[in-house]
Short mmCIF file of C-alpha atoms and ligand atoms in Angstrom, two decimals:
data_model
loop_
_atom_site.label_atom_id
_atom_site.label_comp_id
_atom_site.label_asym_id
_atom_site.label_seq_id
_atom_site.Cartn_x
_atom_site.Cartn_y
_atom_site.Cartn_z
CA MET J 28 0.00 0.00 0.00
CA ARG J 29 1.08 3.56 -0.72
CA ILE J 30 0.05 5.58 2.30
CA LEU J 31 0.29 9.36 2.21
CA VAL J 32 0.45 11.30 5.48
CA THR J 33 -0.05 15.07 5.38
CA GLY J 34 1.09 17.43 8.16
CA LYS J 35 4.42 15.66 8.68
CA ASN J 36 5.71 18.40 10.99
CA GLY J 37 2.65 18.52 13.25
CA GLN J 38 2.14 16.59 16.48
CA LEU J 39 0.14 13.77 14.95
CA GLY J 40 2.17 13.57 11.74
CA ARG J 41 5.39 13.28 13.74
CA SER J 42 3.87 10.70 16.05
CA ILE J 43 2.85 8.51 13.12
CA GLN J 44 6.38 8.82 11.70
CA LYS J 45 7.81 7.84 15.08
CA LEU J 46 5.70 4.67 15.20
CA VAL J 47 6.29 3.73 11.58
CA ASN J 48 10.02 4.13 11.98
CA THR J 49 10.51 2.60 15.39
CA ASP J 50 7.63 0.64 16.84
CA ALA J 51 7.88 -3.05 15.99
CA LYS J 52 5.34 -3.85 18.70
CA ILE J 53 2.40 -2.72 16.62
CA ASP J 54 3.74 -4.58 13.62
CA ILE J 55 3.44 -1.85 11.04
CA ASN J 56 7.00 -2.08 9.83
CA GLN J 57 5.70 -4.30 7.07
CA TYR J 58 4.31 -1.03 5.69
CA SER J 59 7.20 1.24 6.48
CA ASN J 60 8.48 1.50 2.92
CA ASP J 61 5.09 2.55 1.70
CA PHE J 62 4.55 5.58 3.91
CA ILE J 63 5.09 8.98 2.31
CA PHE J 64 5.15 11.90 4.72
CA ILE J 65 4.63 15.39 3.35
CA GLY J 66 4.43 18.90 4.79
CA ARG J 67 3.32 22.32 3.71
CA GLY J 68 6.33 22.58 1.35
CA GLU J 69 5.07 19.71 -0.81
CA LEU J 70 1.34 20.27 -0.38
CA ASP J 71 -0.03 23.65 0.67
CA LEU J 72 -3.64 23.17 1.69
CA SER J 73 -4.27 26.90 1.57
CA SER J 74 -3.86 26.74 -2.21
CA GLU J 75 -6.27 24.88 -4.46
CA SER J 76 -3.70 24.81 -7.25
CA SER J 77 -0.99 23.39 -4.97
CA ILE J 78 -3.29 20.51 -4.05
CA GLY J 79 -4.13 19.81 -7.69
CA HIS J 80 -0.49 20.09 -8.69
CA TYR J 81 0.70 17.64 -6.02
CA PHE J 82 -1.75 14.89 -6.91
CA ASN J 83 -1.37 15.38 -10.67
CA ASN J 84 2.37 14.89 -10.31
CA ASN J 85 2.42 11.84 -8.04
CA ASP J 86 1.34 8.24 -8.50
CA LYS J 87 -1.95 7.20 -6.98
CA PHE J 88 -2.17 6.45 -3.26
CA ASP J 89 -4.12 3.72 -1.51
CA VAL J 90 -4.68 5.58 1.75
CA ILE J 91 -4.38 9.24 2.64
CA ILE J 92 -4.13 10.23 6.30
CA ASN J 93 -4.87 13.93 6.63
CA CYS J 94 -3.12 15.19 9.76
CA ALA J 95 -2.65 18.73 8.43
CA ALA J 96 -5.03 21.41 9.62
CA TYR J 97 -5.30 25.04 10.56
CA THR J 98 -5.10 24.55 14.35
CA ALA J 99 -4.61 28.09 15.72
CA VAL J 100 -7.94 28.18 17.56
CA ASP J 101 -7.74 31.80 18.73
CA ARG J 102 -6.20 33.19 15.54
CA ALA J 103 -8.94 31.54 13.49
CA GLU J 104 -11.38 34.12 14.87
CA GLU J 105 -9.47 36.70 12.78
CA GLU J 106 -8.51 34.41 9.88
CA TYR J 107 -11.76 32.81 8.86
CA GLU J 108 -10.85 32.65 5.16
CA LEU J 109 -7.59 30.79 5.74
CA ALA J 110 -9.01 28.47 8.40
CA ASN J 111 -11.97 27.68 6.14
CA GLN J 112 -9.73 27.03 3.14
CA VAL J 113 -7.48 24.57 5.03
CA ASN J 114 -10.05 22.89 7.27
CA HIS J 115 -13.01 22.84 4.90
CA LEU J 116 -12.35 23.58 1.22
CA ALA J 117 -9.04 21.68 1.07
CA VAL J 118 -10.70 18.68 2.75
CA LYS J 119 -13.45 18.81 0.13
CA GLN J 120 -10.84 18.88 -2.64
CA LEU J 121 -8.88 16.05 -1.02
CA ALA J 122 -12.06 13.97 -0.74
CA GLU J 123 -12.75 14.47 -4.46
CA ILE J 124 -9.21 13.40 -5.33
CA VAL J 125 -9.28 10.39 -3.00
CA LYS J 126 -12.62 9.29 -4.43
CA ALA J 127 -11.35 9.64 -8.00
CA GLN J 128 -8.27 7.59 -7.07
CA LYS J 129 -10.54 4.94 -5.48
CA ALA J 130 -8.41 5.31 -2.37
CA LYS J 131 -9.30 5.58 1.32
CA LEU J 132 -9.18 8.65 3.50
CA ILE J 133 -8.56 8.98 7.21
CA HIS J 134 -9.32 12.52 8.28
CA ILE J 135 -8.88 14.05 11.73
CA SER J 136 -11.46 16.33 13.27
CA THR J 137 -12.13 17.81 16.65
CA ASP J 138 -14.21 17.82 19.83
CA TYR J 139 -14.74 21.54 19.12
CA VAL J 140 -17.57 20.63 16.73
CA PHE J 141 -19.64 20.44 19.94
CA ASP J 142 -20.83 23.36 22.05
CA GLY J 143 -19.84 21.65 25.31
CA GLU J 144 -23.21 22.15 26.98
CA SER J 145 -23.90 18.43 27.41
CA ASN J 146 -23.44 16.86 30.84
CA LYS J 147 -22.51 13.46 29.43
CA SER J 148 -19.96 12.07 26.97
CA TYR J 149 -20.68 12.98 23.35
CA THR J 150 -21.39 10.17 20.93
CA GLU J 151 -20.78 10.41 17.18
CA THR J 152 -24.47 11.04 16.49
CA ASP J 153 -24.92 13.84 19.02
CA LYS J 154 -25.85 17.23 17.70
CA THR J 155 -22.92 19.40 16.64
CA ASN J 156 -22.94 23.11 17.33
CA PRO J 157 -19.47 24.71 17.19
CA ILE J 158 -18.96 27.87 19.21
CA ASN J 159 -15.80 29.11 17.51
CA ILE J 160 -14.50 29.56 13.96
CA TYR J 161 -12.01 26.70 14.20
CA GLY J 162 -14.79 24.29 15.20
CA GLU J 163 -17.06 25.70 12.51
CA THR J 164 -14.49 25.19 9.75
CA LYS J 165 -13.59 21.68 10.97
CA LEU J 166 -17.27 20.72 11.00
CA ALA J 167 -17.68 22.12 7.48
CA GLY J 168 -14.74 19.90 6.44
CA GLU J 169 -16.39 16.82 7.98
CA LYS J 170 -19.67 17.55 6.21
CA ALA J 171 -18.10 18.23 2.81
CA LEU J 172 -16.11 15.01 3.07
CA GLN J 173 -19.22 13.00 3.97
CA VAL J 174 -21.17 14.36 1.00
CA ILE J 175 -18.42 13.45 -1.47
CA MET J 176 -17.28 10.16 0.04
CA LEU J 177 -20.27 8.08 1.05
CA THR J 178 -17.85 5.19 1.44
CA ASN J 179 -14.16 4.62 2.17
CA ALA J 180 -13.52 7.47 4.61
CA VAL J 181 -12.96 7.47 8.34
CA ILE J 182 -13.28 10.70 10.32
CA ILE J 183 -11.72 10.65 13.77
CA ARG J 184 -12.63 13.41 16.20
CA THR J 185 -10.02 13.88 18.89
CA SER J 186 -9.43 16.29 21.77
CA TRP J 187 -6.78 18.04 23.89
CA MET J 188 -3.86 16.58 21.96
CA TYR J 189 -0.32 16.71 23.33
CA SER J 190 2.94 15.04 22.45
CA GLU J 191 6.69 15.36 22.73
CA TYR J 192 6.53 17.74 19.79
CA GLY J 193 5.67 21.38 19.22
CA ASN J 194 3.42 23.64 21.23
CA ASN J 195 0.92 21.92 23.42
CA PHE J 196 -0.45 22.13 26.94
CA VAL J 197 2.13 19.77 28.48
CA ASN J 198 5.11 21.60 26.98
CA THR J 199 3.63 24.98 27.89
CA MET J 200 3.04 23.93 31.51
CA LEU J 201 6.57 22.54 31.82
CA ARG J 202 7.98 25.82 30.53
CA LEU J 203 5.78 28.01 32.73
CA GLY J 204 6.38 25.78 35.75
CA LYS J 205 10.09 26.54 35.51
CA GLU J 206 9.52 30.28 35.20
CA ARG J 207 6.86 30.79 37.91
CA ASP J 208 5.98 29.72 41.45
CA GLU J 209 2.24 29.94 40.94
CA LEU J 210 -0.10 29.59 37.96
CA ASN J 211 -3.81 30.14 37.34
CA VAL J 212 -5.40 27.41 35.23
CA VAL J 213 -9.01 27.03 34.08
CA SER J 214 -10.92 24.45 36.12
CA ASP J 215 -14.39 24.57 34.57
CA GLN J 216 -13.53 23.01 31.19
CA ILE J 217 -13.63 19.23 31.28
CA GLY J 218 -12.28 16.86 28.65
CA SER J 219 -10.00 13.95 27.91
CA PRO J 220 -6.41 14.55 26.87
CA THR J 221 -5.06 12.61 23.88
CA TYR J 222 -1.45 11.53 23.66
CA ALA J 223 -0.70 11.87 19.94
CA THR J 224 1.24 8.58 19.97
CA ASP J 225 -1.90 6.74 21.12
CA LEU J 226 -3.98 8.27 18.33
CA ALA J 227 -1.19 7.49 15.84
CA GLY J 228 -1.27 3.87 17.03
CA ALA J 229 -5.05 3.76 16.66
CA ILE J 230 -4.81 5.06 13.08
CA LEU J 231 -2.26 2.39 12.20
CA GLU J 232 -4.52 -0.25 13.76
CA ILE J 233 -7.38 0.98 11.57
CA ILE J 234 -5.25 0.70 8.44
CA LYS J 235 -4.43 -2.90 9.32
CA ASN J 236 -8.04 -3.75 10.15
CA LYS J 237 -9.88 -6.03 7.71
CA GLY J 238 -13.03 -3.89 8.05
CA PHE J 239 -11.11 -0.88 6.81
CA LYS J 240 -9.49 -2.72 3.94
CA GLU J 241 -12.84 -4.01 2.68
CA ILE J 242 -14.25 -2.04 -0.22
CA SER J 243 -17.43 0.00 0.19
CA GLN J 244 -17.49 0.48 3.92
CA ALA J 245 -19.79 3.38 4.66
CA THR J 246 -17.97 6.55 5.71
CA GLN J 247 -18.12 6.88 9.48
CA ILE J 248 -17.21 9.29 12.24
CA TYR J 249 -15.41 7.94 15.32
CA HIS J 250 -14.28 9.54 18.56
CA TYR J 251 -10.83 8.96 20.02
CA SER J 252 -9.12 10.41 23.08
CA ASN J 253 -7.52 8.84 26.11
CA LYS J 254 -9.74 7.30 28.78
CA GLY J 255 -10.91 9.29 31.78
CA GLU J 256 -11.84 12.89 32.36
CA ILE J 257 -10.09 15.89 33.83
CA SER J 258 -10.09 19.69 33.93
CA TRP J 259 -7.18 21.73 32.53
CA CYS J 260 -6.36 22.72 36.11
CA ASP J 261 -6.07 19.14 37.38
CA PHE J 262 -4.18 18.21 34.23
CA ALA J 263 -1.61 20.92 35.01
CA LYS J 264 -1.33 19.67 38.62
CA GLU J 265 -0.65 16.14 37.40
CA ILE J 266 2.01 17.38 34.93
CA PHE J 267 3.84 19.18 37.76
CA LYS J 268 3.47 16.17 40.06
CA ILE J 269 5.05 13.82 37.52
CA ALA J 270 7.80 16.31 36.62
CA LYS J 271 8.37 17.14 40.30
CA VAL J 272 7.97 20.84 39.52
CA ASP J 273 7.28 23.01 42.53
CA CYS J 274 4.62 25.34 41.10
CA LYS J 275 1.29 25.97 42.81
CA VAL J 276 -1.74 25.68 40.50
CA ASP J 277 -4.78 27.80 41.33
CA PRO J 278 -8.17 27.07 39.74
CA ILE J 279 -9.85 29.88 37.83
CA THR J 280 -13.02 30.04 35.76
CA THR J 281 -13.22 30.39 31.97
CA GLN J 282 -14.68 33.83 32.60
CA GLN J 283 -11.51 34.83 34.45
CA TYR J 284 -9.39 33.73 31.47
CA PRO J 285 -10.92 35.36 28.38
CA THR J 286 -9.64 34.19 25.00
CA PRO J 287 -10.54 35.36 21.46
CA ALA J 288 -12.22 32.01 20.72
CA LYS J 289 -14.82 30.54 23.06
CA ARG J 290 -14.04 27.07 24.43
CA PRO J 291 -16.68 24.39 25.05
CA LYS J 292 -17.12 23.44 28.73
CA ASN J 293 -17.45 19.69 28.36
CA THR J 294 -15.93 17.82 25.44
CA LEU J 295 -15.87 14.31 26.83
CA MET J 296 -16.39 11.86 23.99
CA SER J 297 -17.47 8.23 24.09
CA LYS J 298 -14.91 5.88 22.55
CA ASP J 299 -17.26 2.88 22.40
CA LYS J 300 -17.74 2.99 18.64
CA ILE J 301 -14.05 3.00 17.67
CA THR J 302 -13.09 0.38 20.25
CA GLU J 303 -15.87 -1.95 19.14
CA LYS J 304 -15.36 -1.51 15.41
CA PHE J 305 -11.57 -1.67 15.30
CA ASN J 306 -10.77 -3.46 18.57
CA ILE J 307 -8.60 -0.55 19.69
CA TYR J 308 -7.19 -0.30 23.21
CA VAL J 309 -7.62 3.17 24.72
CA PRO J 310 -5.09 3.89 27.49
CA ASP J 311 -6.01 5.96 30.52
CA TRP J 312 -4.89 9.59 30.25
CA LYS J 313 -2.62 9.30 33.31
CA GLU J 314 -0.82 6.25 31.93
CA SER J 315 -0.21 8.06 28.63
CA LEU J 316 0.86 11.31 30.28
CA ASN J 317 3.47 9.36 32.23
CA ALA J 318 4.66 7.71 29.01
CA CYS J 319 5.03 11.03 27.21
CA MET J 320 6.74 12.73 30.12
CA SER J 321 9.27 9.97 30.58
CA ILE J 322 10.28 10.49 26.92
CA LEU J 323 10.46 14.25 27.48
CA LYS J 324 12.66 13.67 30.51
CA GLU J 325 15.15 11.70 28.45
CA GLN J 326 15.42 14.41 25.80
N1 NAP R 24 -3.97 19.69 18.98
C1 NAP R 24 -5.16 19.45 19.51
O1 NAP R 24 -5.39 19.65 20.71
C2 NAP R 24 -6.27 18.91 18.64
C3 NAP R 24 -7.53 18.71 19.23
C4 NAP R 24 -8.56 18.21 18.44
C5 NAP R 24 -8.33 17.93 17.10
N2 NAP R 24 -7.12 18.14 16.56
C6 NAP R 24 -6.93 17.84 15.13
O2 NAP R 24 -5.93 16.85 15.03
C7 NAP R 24 -5.20 17.01 13.81
C8 NAP R 24 -3.72 17.05 14.09
O3 NAP R 24 -3.48 18.09 15.02
P1 NAP R 24 -2.01 18.43 15.54
O4 NAP R 24 -2.12 18.79 16.98
O5 NAP R 24 -1.06 17.38 15.10
O6 NAP R 24 -1.78 19.77 14.73
P2 NAP R 24 -0.44 20.64 14.60
O7 NAP R 24 0.62 20.10 15.48
O8 NAP R 24 -0.86 22.06 14.72
O9 NAP R 24 -0.03 20.32 13.11
C9 NAP R 24 -0.80 20.76 12.05
C10 NAP R 24 0.02 20.59 10.81
O10 NAP R 24 -0.78 21.11 9.73
C11 NAP R 24 0.09 21.80 8.88
N3 NAP R 24 -0.57 22.85 8.13
C12 NAP R 24 -1.17 23.97 8.58
N4 NAP R 24 -1.57 24.72 7.54
C13 NAP R 24 -1.20 24.06 6.42
C14 NAP R 24 -1.33 24.32 5.04
N5 NAP R 24 -1.87 25.45 4.60
N6 NAP R 24 -0.84 23.41 4.17
C15 NAP R 24 -0.25 22.28 4.61
N7 NAP R 24 -0.09 21.98 5.90
C16 NAP R 24 -0.56 22.86 6.79
C17 NAP R 24 1.14 22.43 9.78
O11 NAP R 24 2.27 22.69 8.99
P3 NAP R 24 3.52 23.56 9.52
O12 NAP R 24 4.26 22.62 10.44
O13 NAP R 24 4.23 23.90 8.28
O14 NAP R 24 2.91 24.74 10.22
C18 NAP R 24 1.33 21.37 10.83
O15 NAP R 24 2.39 20.51 10.51
C19 NAP R 24 -5.78 18.26 13.16
O16 NAP R 24 -6.76 17.89 12.24
C20 NAP R 24 -6.44 19.00 14.31
O17 NAP R 24 -7.51 19.81 13.87
C21 NAP R 24 -6.08 18.63 17.30
#
């Protein structure tokens, strides 16, 4: 199989590369020669012509994993056009290309398609109602994809992603914890963190799964994050506890921490559908946080 992965420099793209290159345990090395990782330099999703040019000048792919996205949640409030192009229109164009190539598409979406007003875990069929531009453009991407590809696509919504790479909550807390004795962190937003390596592993499991390989599987949405629930404030406390950083964390409300983009209060998502369909193990968030932080410690 020729498997194309976009967003090679992002958290998820790098995590997939890490597993493909190193992790014999999940037995994907049989595929390793067939993975092609590309970044913005090869394929600029903000440009319709760049997308067309890339696929016209490369052999057909069997699977495309779209990890690239416009992810600057606050900046998106000011950059609707760009966010919409990358998260919606480019996804639509990709879906058309993938369909024409009779290939399969794995696309990543977000918990921010929900408004966060539910008091239970969201399932894949729950009503979407994004409350910021990023969520709106990601939802538009999901919908466009579903209209074009009735079959052969998998959409995975994930949440609160962190990794060893780039800017994320864990890295930010570790940096701030060194600079300050005390920090205010929002305590009234609840969710489940996702270690990018776990999601990368889940994606590779899906590719290996017979159900995915079969032709004409209906396009489906799945939810994936780590198991368990936590607030940002308690997440920060756990990061400092593991790293043995002496920084006091004080809970504050969302109202006390205004941001350009609104954040949903509860984005817990049920993982039942993805675990049942693809037999995927979902580690607890604490177990995965420890795994990530022990790698960070070694670096
Ligand atoms: N991070 C989270 O907490 C979170 C939560 C829910 C869902 N998600 C979704 O999960 C997926 C992966 O997220 P992530 O955290 O790995 O994102 P990330 O680290 O921000 O990486 C996104 C990647 O997309 C690339 N990109 C942005 N604009 C592009 C363009 N115009 N053309 C080509 N590439 C472009 C970036 O390229 P450069 O490196 O060149 O900038 C970057 O490598 C995304 O679909 C995101 O929406 C993330």
